[in-house]
PDB file of C-alpha atoms in Angstrom:
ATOM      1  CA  UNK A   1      19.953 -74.810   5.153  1.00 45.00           C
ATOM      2  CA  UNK A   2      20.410 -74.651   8.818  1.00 48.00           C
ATOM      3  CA  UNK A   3      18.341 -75.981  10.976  1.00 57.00           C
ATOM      4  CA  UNK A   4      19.990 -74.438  14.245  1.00 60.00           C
ATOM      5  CA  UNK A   5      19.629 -70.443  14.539  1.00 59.00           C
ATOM      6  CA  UNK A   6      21.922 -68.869  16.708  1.00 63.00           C
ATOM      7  CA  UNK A   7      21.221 -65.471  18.144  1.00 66.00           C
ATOM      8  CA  UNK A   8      18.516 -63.223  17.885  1.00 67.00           C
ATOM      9  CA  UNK A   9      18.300 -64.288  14.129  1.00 68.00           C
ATOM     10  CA  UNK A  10      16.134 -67.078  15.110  1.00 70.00           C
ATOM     11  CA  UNK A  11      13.474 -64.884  16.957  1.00 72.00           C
ATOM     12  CA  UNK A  12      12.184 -61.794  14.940  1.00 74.00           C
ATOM     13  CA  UNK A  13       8.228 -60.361  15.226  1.00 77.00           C
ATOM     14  CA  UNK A  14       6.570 -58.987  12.419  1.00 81.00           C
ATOM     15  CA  UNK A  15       3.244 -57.119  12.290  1.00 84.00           C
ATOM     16  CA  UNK A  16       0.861 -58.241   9.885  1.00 83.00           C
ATOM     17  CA  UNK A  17      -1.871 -55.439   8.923  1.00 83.00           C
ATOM     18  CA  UNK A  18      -3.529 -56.447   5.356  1.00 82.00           C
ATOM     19  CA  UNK A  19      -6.912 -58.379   6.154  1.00 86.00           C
ATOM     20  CA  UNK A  20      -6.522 -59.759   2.763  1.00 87.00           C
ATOM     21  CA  UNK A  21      -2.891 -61.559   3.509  1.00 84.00           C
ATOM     22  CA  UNK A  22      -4.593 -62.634   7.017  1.00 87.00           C
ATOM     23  CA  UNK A  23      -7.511 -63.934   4.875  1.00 89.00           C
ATOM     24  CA  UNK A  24      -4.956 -66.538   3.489  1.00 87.00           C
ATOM     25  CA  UNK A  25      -3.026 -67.228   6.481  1.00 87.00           C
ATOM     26  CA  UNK A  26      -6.788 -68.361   8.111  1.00 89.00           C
ATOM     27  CA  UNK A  27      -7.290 -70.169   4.905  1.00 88.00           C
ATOM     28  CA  UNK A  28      -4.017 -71.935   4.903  1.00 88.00           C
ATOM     29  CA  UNK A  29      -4.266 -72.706   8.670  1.00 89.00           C
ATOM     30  CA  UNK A  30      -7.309 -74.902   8.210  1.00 91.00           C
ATOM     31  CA  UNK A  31      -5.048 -77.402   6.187  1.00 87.00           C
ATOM     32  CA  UNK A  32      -3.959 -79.914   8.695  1.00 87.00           C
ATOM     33  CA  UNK A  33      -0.359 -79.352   8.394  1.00 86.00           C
ATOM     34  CA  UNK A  34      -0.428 -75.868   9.505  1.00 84.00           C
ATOM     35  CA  UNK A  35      -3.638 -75.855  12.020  1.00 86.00           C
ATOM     36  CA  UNK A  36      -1.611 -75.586  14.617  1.00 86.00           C
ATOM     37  CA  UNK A  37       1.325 -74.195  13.977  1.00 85.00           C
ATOM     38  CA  UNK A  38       1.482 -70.164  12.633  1.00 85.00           C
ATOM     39  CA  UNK A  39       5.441 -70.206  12.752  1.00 84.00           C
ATOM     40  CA  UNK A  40       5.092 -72.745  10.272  1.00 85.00           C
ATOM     41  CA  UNK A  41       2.552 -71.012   7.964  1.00 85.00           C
ATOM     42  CA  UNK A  42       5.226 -68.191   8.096  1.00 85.00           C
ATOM     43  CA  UNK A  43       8.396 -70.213   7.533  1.00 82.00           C
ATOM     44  CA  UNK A  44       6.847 -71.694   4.517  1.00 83.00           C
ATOM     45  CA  UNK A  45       5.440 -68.412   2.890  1.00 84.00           C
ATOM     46  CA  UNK A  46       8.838 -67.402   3.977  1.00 81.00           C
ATOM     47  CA  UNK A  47      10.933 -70.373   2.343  1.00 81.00           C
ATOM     48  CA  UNK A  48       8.222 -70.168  -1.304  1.00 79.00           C
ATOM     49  CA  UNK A  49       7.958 -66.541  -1.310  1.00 82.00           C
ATOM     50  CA  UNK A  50      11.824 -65.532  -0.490  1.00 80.00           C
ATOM     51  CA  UNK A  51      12.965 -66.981  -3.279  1.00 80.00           C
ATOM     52  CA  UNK A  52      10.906 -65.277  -6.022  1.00 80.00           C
ATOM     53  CA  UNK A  53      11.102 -61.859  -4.308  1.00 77.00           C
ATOM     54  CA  UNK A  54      14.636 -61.531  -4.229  1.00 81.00           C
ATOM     55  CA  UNK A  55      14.795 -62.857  -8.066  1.00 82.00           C
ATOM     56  CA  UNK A  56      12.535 -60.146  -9.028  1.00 79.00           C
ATOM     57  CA  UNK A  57      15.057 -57.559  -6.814  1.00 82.00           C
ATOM     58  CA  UNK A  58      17.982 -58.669  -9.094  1.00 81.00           C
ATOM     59  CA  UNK A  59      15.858 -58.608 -12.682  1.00 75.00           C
ATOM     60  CA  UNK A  60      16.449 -55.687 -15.302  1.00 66.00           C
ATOM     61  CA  UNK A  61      13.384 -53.775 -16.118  1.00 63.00           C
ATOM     62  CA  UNK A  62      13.555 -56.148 -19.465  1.00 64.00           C
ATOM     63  CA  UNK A  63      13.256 -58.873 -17.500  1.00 61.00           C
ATOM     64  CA  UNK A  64      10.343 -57.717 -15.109  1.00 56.00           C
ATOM     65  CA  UNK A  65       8.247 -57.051 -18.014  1.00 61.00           C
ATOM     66  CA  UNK A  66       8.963 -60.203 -19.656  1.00 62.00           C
ATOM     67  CA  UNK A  67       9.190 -62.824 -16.198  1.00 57.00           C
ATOM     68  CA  UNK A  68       6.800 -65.775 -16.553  1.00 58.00           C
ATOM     69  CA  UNK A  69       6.086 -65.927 -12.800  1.00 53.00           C
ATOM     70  CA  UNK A  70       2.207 -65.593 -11.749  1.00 55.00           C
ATOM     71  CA  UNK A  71       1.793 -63.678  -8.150  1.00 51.00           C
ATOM     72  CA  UNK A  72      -1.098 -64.139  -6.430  1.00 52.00           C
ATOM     73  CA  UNK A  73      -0.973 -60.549  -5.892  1.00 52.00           C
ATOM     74  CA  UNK A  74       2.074 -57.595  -5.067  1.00 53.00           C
ATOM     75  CA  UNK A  75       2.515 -56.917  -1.156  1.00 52.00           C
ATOM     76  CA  UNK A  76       0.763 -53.648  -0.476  1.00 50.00           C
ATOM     77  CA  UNK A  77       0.198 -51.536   2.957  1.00 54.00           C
ATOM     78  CA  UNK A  78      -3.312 -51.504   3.908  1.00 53.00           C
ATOM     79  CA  UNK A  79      -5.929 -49.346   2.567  1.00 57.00           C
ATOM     80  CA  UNK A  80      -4.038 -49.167  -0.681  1.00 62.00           C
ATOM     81  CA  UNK A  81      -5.569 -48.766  -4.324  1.00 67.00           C
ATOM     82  CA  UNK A  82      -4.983 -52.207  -6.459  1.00 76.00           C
ATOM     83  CA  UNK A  83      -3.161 -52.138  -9.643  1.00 80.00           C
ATOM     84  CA  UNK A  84      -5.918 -53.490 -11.683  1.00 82.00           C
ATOM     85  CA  UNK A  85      -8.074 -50.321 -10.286  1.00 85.00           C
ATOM     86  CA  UNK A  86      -5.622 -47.867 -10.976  1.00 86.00           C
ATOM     87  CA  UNK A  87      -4.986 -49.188 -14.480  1.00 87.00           C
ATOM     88  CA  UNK A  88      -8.962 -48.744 -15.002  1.00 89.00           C
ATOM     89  CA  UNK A  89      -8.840 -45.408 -13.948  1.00 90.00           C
ATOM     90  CA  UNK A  90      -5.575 -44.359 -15.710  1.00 90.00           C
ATOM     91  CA  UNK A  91      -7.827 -45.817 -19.188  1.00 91.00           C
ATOM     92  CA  UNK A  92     -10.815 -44.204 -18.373  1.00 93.00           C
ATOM     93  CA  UNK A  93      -8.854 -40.715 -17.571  1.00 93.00           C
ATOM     94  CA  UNK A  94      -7.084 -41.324 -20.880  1.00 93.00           C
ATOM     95  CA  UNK A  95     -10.661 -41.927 -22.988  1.00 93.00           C
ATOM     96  CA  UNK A  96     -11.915 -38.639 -21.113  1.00 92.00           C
ATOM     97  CA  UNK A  97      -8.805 -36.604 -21.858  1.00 91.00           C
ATOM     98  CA  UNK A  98      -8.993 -37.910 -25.527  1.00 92.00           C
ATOM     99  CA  UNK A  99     -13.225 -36.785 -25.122  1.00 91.00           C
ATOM    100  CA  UNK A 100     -12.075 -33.525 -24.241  1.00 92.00           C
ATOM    101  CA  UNK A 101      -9.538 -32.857 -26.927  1.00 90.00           C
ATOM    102  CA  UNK A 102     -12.028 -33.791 -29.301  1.00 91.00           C
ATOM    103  CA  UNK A 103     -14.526 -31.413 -28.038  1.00 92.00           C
ATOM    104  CA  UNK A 104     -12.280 -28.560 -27.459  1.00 91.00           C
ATOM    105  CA  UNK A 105     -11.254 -28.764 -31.299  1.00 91.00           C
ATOM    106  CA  UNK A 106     -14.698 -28.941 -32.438  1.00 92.00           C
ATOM    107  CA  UNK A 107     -16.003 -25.935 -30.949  1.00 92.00           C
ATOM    108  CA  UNK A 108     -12.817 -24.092 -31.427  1.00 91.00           C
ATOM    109  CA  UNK A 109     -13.219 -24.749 -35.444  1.00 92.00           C
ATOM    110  CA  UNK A 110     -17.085 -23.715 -34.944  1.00 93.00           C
ATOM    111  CA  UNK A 111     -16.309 -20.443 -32.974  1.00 92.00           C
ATOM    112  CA  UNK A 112     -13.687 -19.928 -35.679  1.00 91.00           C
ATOM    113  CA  UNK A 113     -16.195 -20.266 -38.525  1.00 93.00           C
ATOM    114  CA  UNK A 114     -18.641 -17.883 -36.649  1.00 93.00           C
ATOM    115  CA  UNK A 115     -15.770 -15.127 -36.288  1.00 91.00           C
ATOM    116  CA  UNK A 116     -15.050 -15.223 -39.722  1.00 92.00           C
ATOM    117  CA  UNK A 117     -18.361 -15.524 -40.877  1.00 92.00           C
ATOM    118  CA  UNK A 118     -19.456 -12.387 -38.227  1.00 93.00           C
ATOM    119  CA  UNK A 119     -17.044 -10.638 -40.131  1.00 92.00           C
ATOM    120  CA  UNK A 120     -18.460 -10.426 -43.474  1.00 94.00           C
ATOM    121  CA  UNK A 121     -16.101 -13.160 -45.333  1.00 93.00           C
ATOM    122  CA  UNK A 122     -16.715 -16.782 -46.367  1.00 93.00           C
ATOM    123  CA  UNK A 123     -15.476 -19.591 -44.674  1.00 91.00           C
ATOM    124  CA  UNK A 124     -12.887 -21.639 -46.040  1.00 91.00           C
ATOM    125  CA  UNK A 125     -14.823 -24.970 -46.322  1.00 89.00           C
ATOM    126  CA  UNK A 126     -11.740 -26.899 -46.929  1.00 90.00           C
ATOM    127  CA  UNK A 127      -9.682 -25.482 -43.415  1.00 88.00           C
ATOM    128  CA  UNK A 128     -12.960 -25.881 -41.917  1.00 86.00           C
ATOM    129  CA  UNK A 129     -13.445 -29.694 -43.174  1.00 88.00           C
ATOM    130  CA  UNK A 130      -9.717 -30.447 -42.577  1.00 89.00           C
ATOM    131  CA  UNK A 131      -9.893 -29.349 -39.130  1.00 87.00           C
ATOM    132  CA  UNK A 132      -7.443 -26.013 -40.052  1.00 88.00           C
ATOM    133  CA  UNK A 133      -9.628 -23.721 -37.829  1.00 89.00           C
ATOM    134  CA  UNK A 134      -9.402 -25.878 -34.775  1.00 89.00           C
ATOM    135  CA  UNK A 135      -7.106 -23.621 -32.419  1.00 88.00           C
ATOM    136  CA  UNK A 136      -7.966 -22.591 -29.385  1.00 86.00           C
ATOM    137  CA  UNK A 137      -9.489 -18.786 -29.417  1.00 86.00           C
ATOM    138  CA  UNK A 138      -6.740 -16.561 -27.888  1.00 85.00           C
ATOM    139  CA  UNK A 139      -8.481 -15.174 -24.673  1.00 85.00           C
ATOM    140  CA  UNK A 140      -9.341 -18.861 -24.012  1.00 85.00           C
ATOM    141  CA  UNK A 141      -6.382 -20.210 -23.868  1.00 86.00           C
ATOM    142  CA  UNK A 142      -4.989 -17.638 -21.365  1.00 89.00           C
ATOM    143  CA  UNK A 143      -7.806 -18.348 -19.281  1.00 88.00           C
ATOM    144  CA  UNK A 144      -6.758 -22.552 -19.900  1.00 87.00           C
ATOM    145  CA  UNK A 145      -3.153 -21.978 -19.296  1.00 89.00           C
ATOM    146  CA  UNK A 146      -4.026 -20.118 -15.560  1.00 90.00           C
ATOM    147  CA  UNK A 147      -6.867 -22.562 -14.807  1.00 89.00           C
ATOM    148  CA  UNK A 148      -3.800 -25.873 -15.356  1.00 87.00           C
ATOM    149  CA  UNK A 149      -1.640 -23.299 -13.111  1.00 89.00           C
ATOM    150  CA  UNK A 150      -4.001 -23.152 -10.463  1.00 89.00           C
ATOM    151  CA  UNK A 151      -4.634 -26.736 -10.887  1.00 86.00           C
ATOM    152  CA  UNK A 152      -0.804 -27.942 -10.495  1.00 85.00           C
ATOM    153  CA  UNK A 153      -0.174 -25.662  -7.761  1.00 86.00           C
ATOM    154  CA  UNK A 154      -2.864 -27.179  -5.212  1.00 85.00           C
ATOM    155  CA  UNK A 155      -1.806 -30.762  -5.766  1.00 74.00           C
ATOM    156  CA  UNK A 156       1.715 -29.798  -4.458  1.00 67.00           C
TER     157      UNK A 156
END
């Protein structure tokens, strides 16, 4: 590697923003090497970090998913969500969605039951215990299908 850099390559500025990456840049500055010296604290994270971001660059989504490394934690803009919190909330949407479903096919199969059974006939205890009579009442899912409409069309 070259010690010598010729040109403006040699002098570049960066803006930091994340408090958590200046966090460790104070902690790393109390060392002794780097007290006194923030190009160095920078040249190093440059010269360890460098390395093992432009190897993940060149990976195949195989590889990503199956690369031994251990990161401290993924560059991110300030003010971002962390992956660990958006994995939580991507479960616990999931586990309410599933919730939901359930409940949705329960009453469905119980307002089923009650139509039939309003209208003079027997129900079918075997549909009803195989969870046969779960579909959604017609007028209800019209009204479902506009309400996801609406829905869709004010996140865009």
């Amino acid at each position: 590697m070259a010690e010598n850099v010729t040109g403006n390559r040699g002098r570049r500025y960066i803006r930091i923003a994340s408090e958590e990456l200046w966090q460790l840049i104070d902690e790393i500055a109390k060392d002794e090497k780097y007290d006194k010296s923030f190009n160095l604290i920078v040249n190093d994270a440059l010269y360890y970090g460098l390395p093992i971001l432009l190897e993940k660059l060149h990976e195949s989504p195989e590889e990503a998913e199956d690369a031994p490394h251990e990161y401290i934690h993924e560059p991110t803009r300030e003010g971002t969500v962390s992956e660990e919190l958006l994995k939580q909330l991507l479960r616990i949407m999931k586990e309410v969605a599933l919730s939901e479903s359930i409940n949705k096919s329960l009453l469905s199969s119980i307002f089923n039951a009650c139509q039939i059974s309003l209208g003079g006939e027997v129900v079918p205890h075997q549909k009803f215990a195989a969870g046969d009579m779960a579909n959604t009442p017609g007028y209800l899912e019209i009204y479902e299908l506009r309400g996801l409409k609406k829905i869709r069309s004010e996140t865009k």
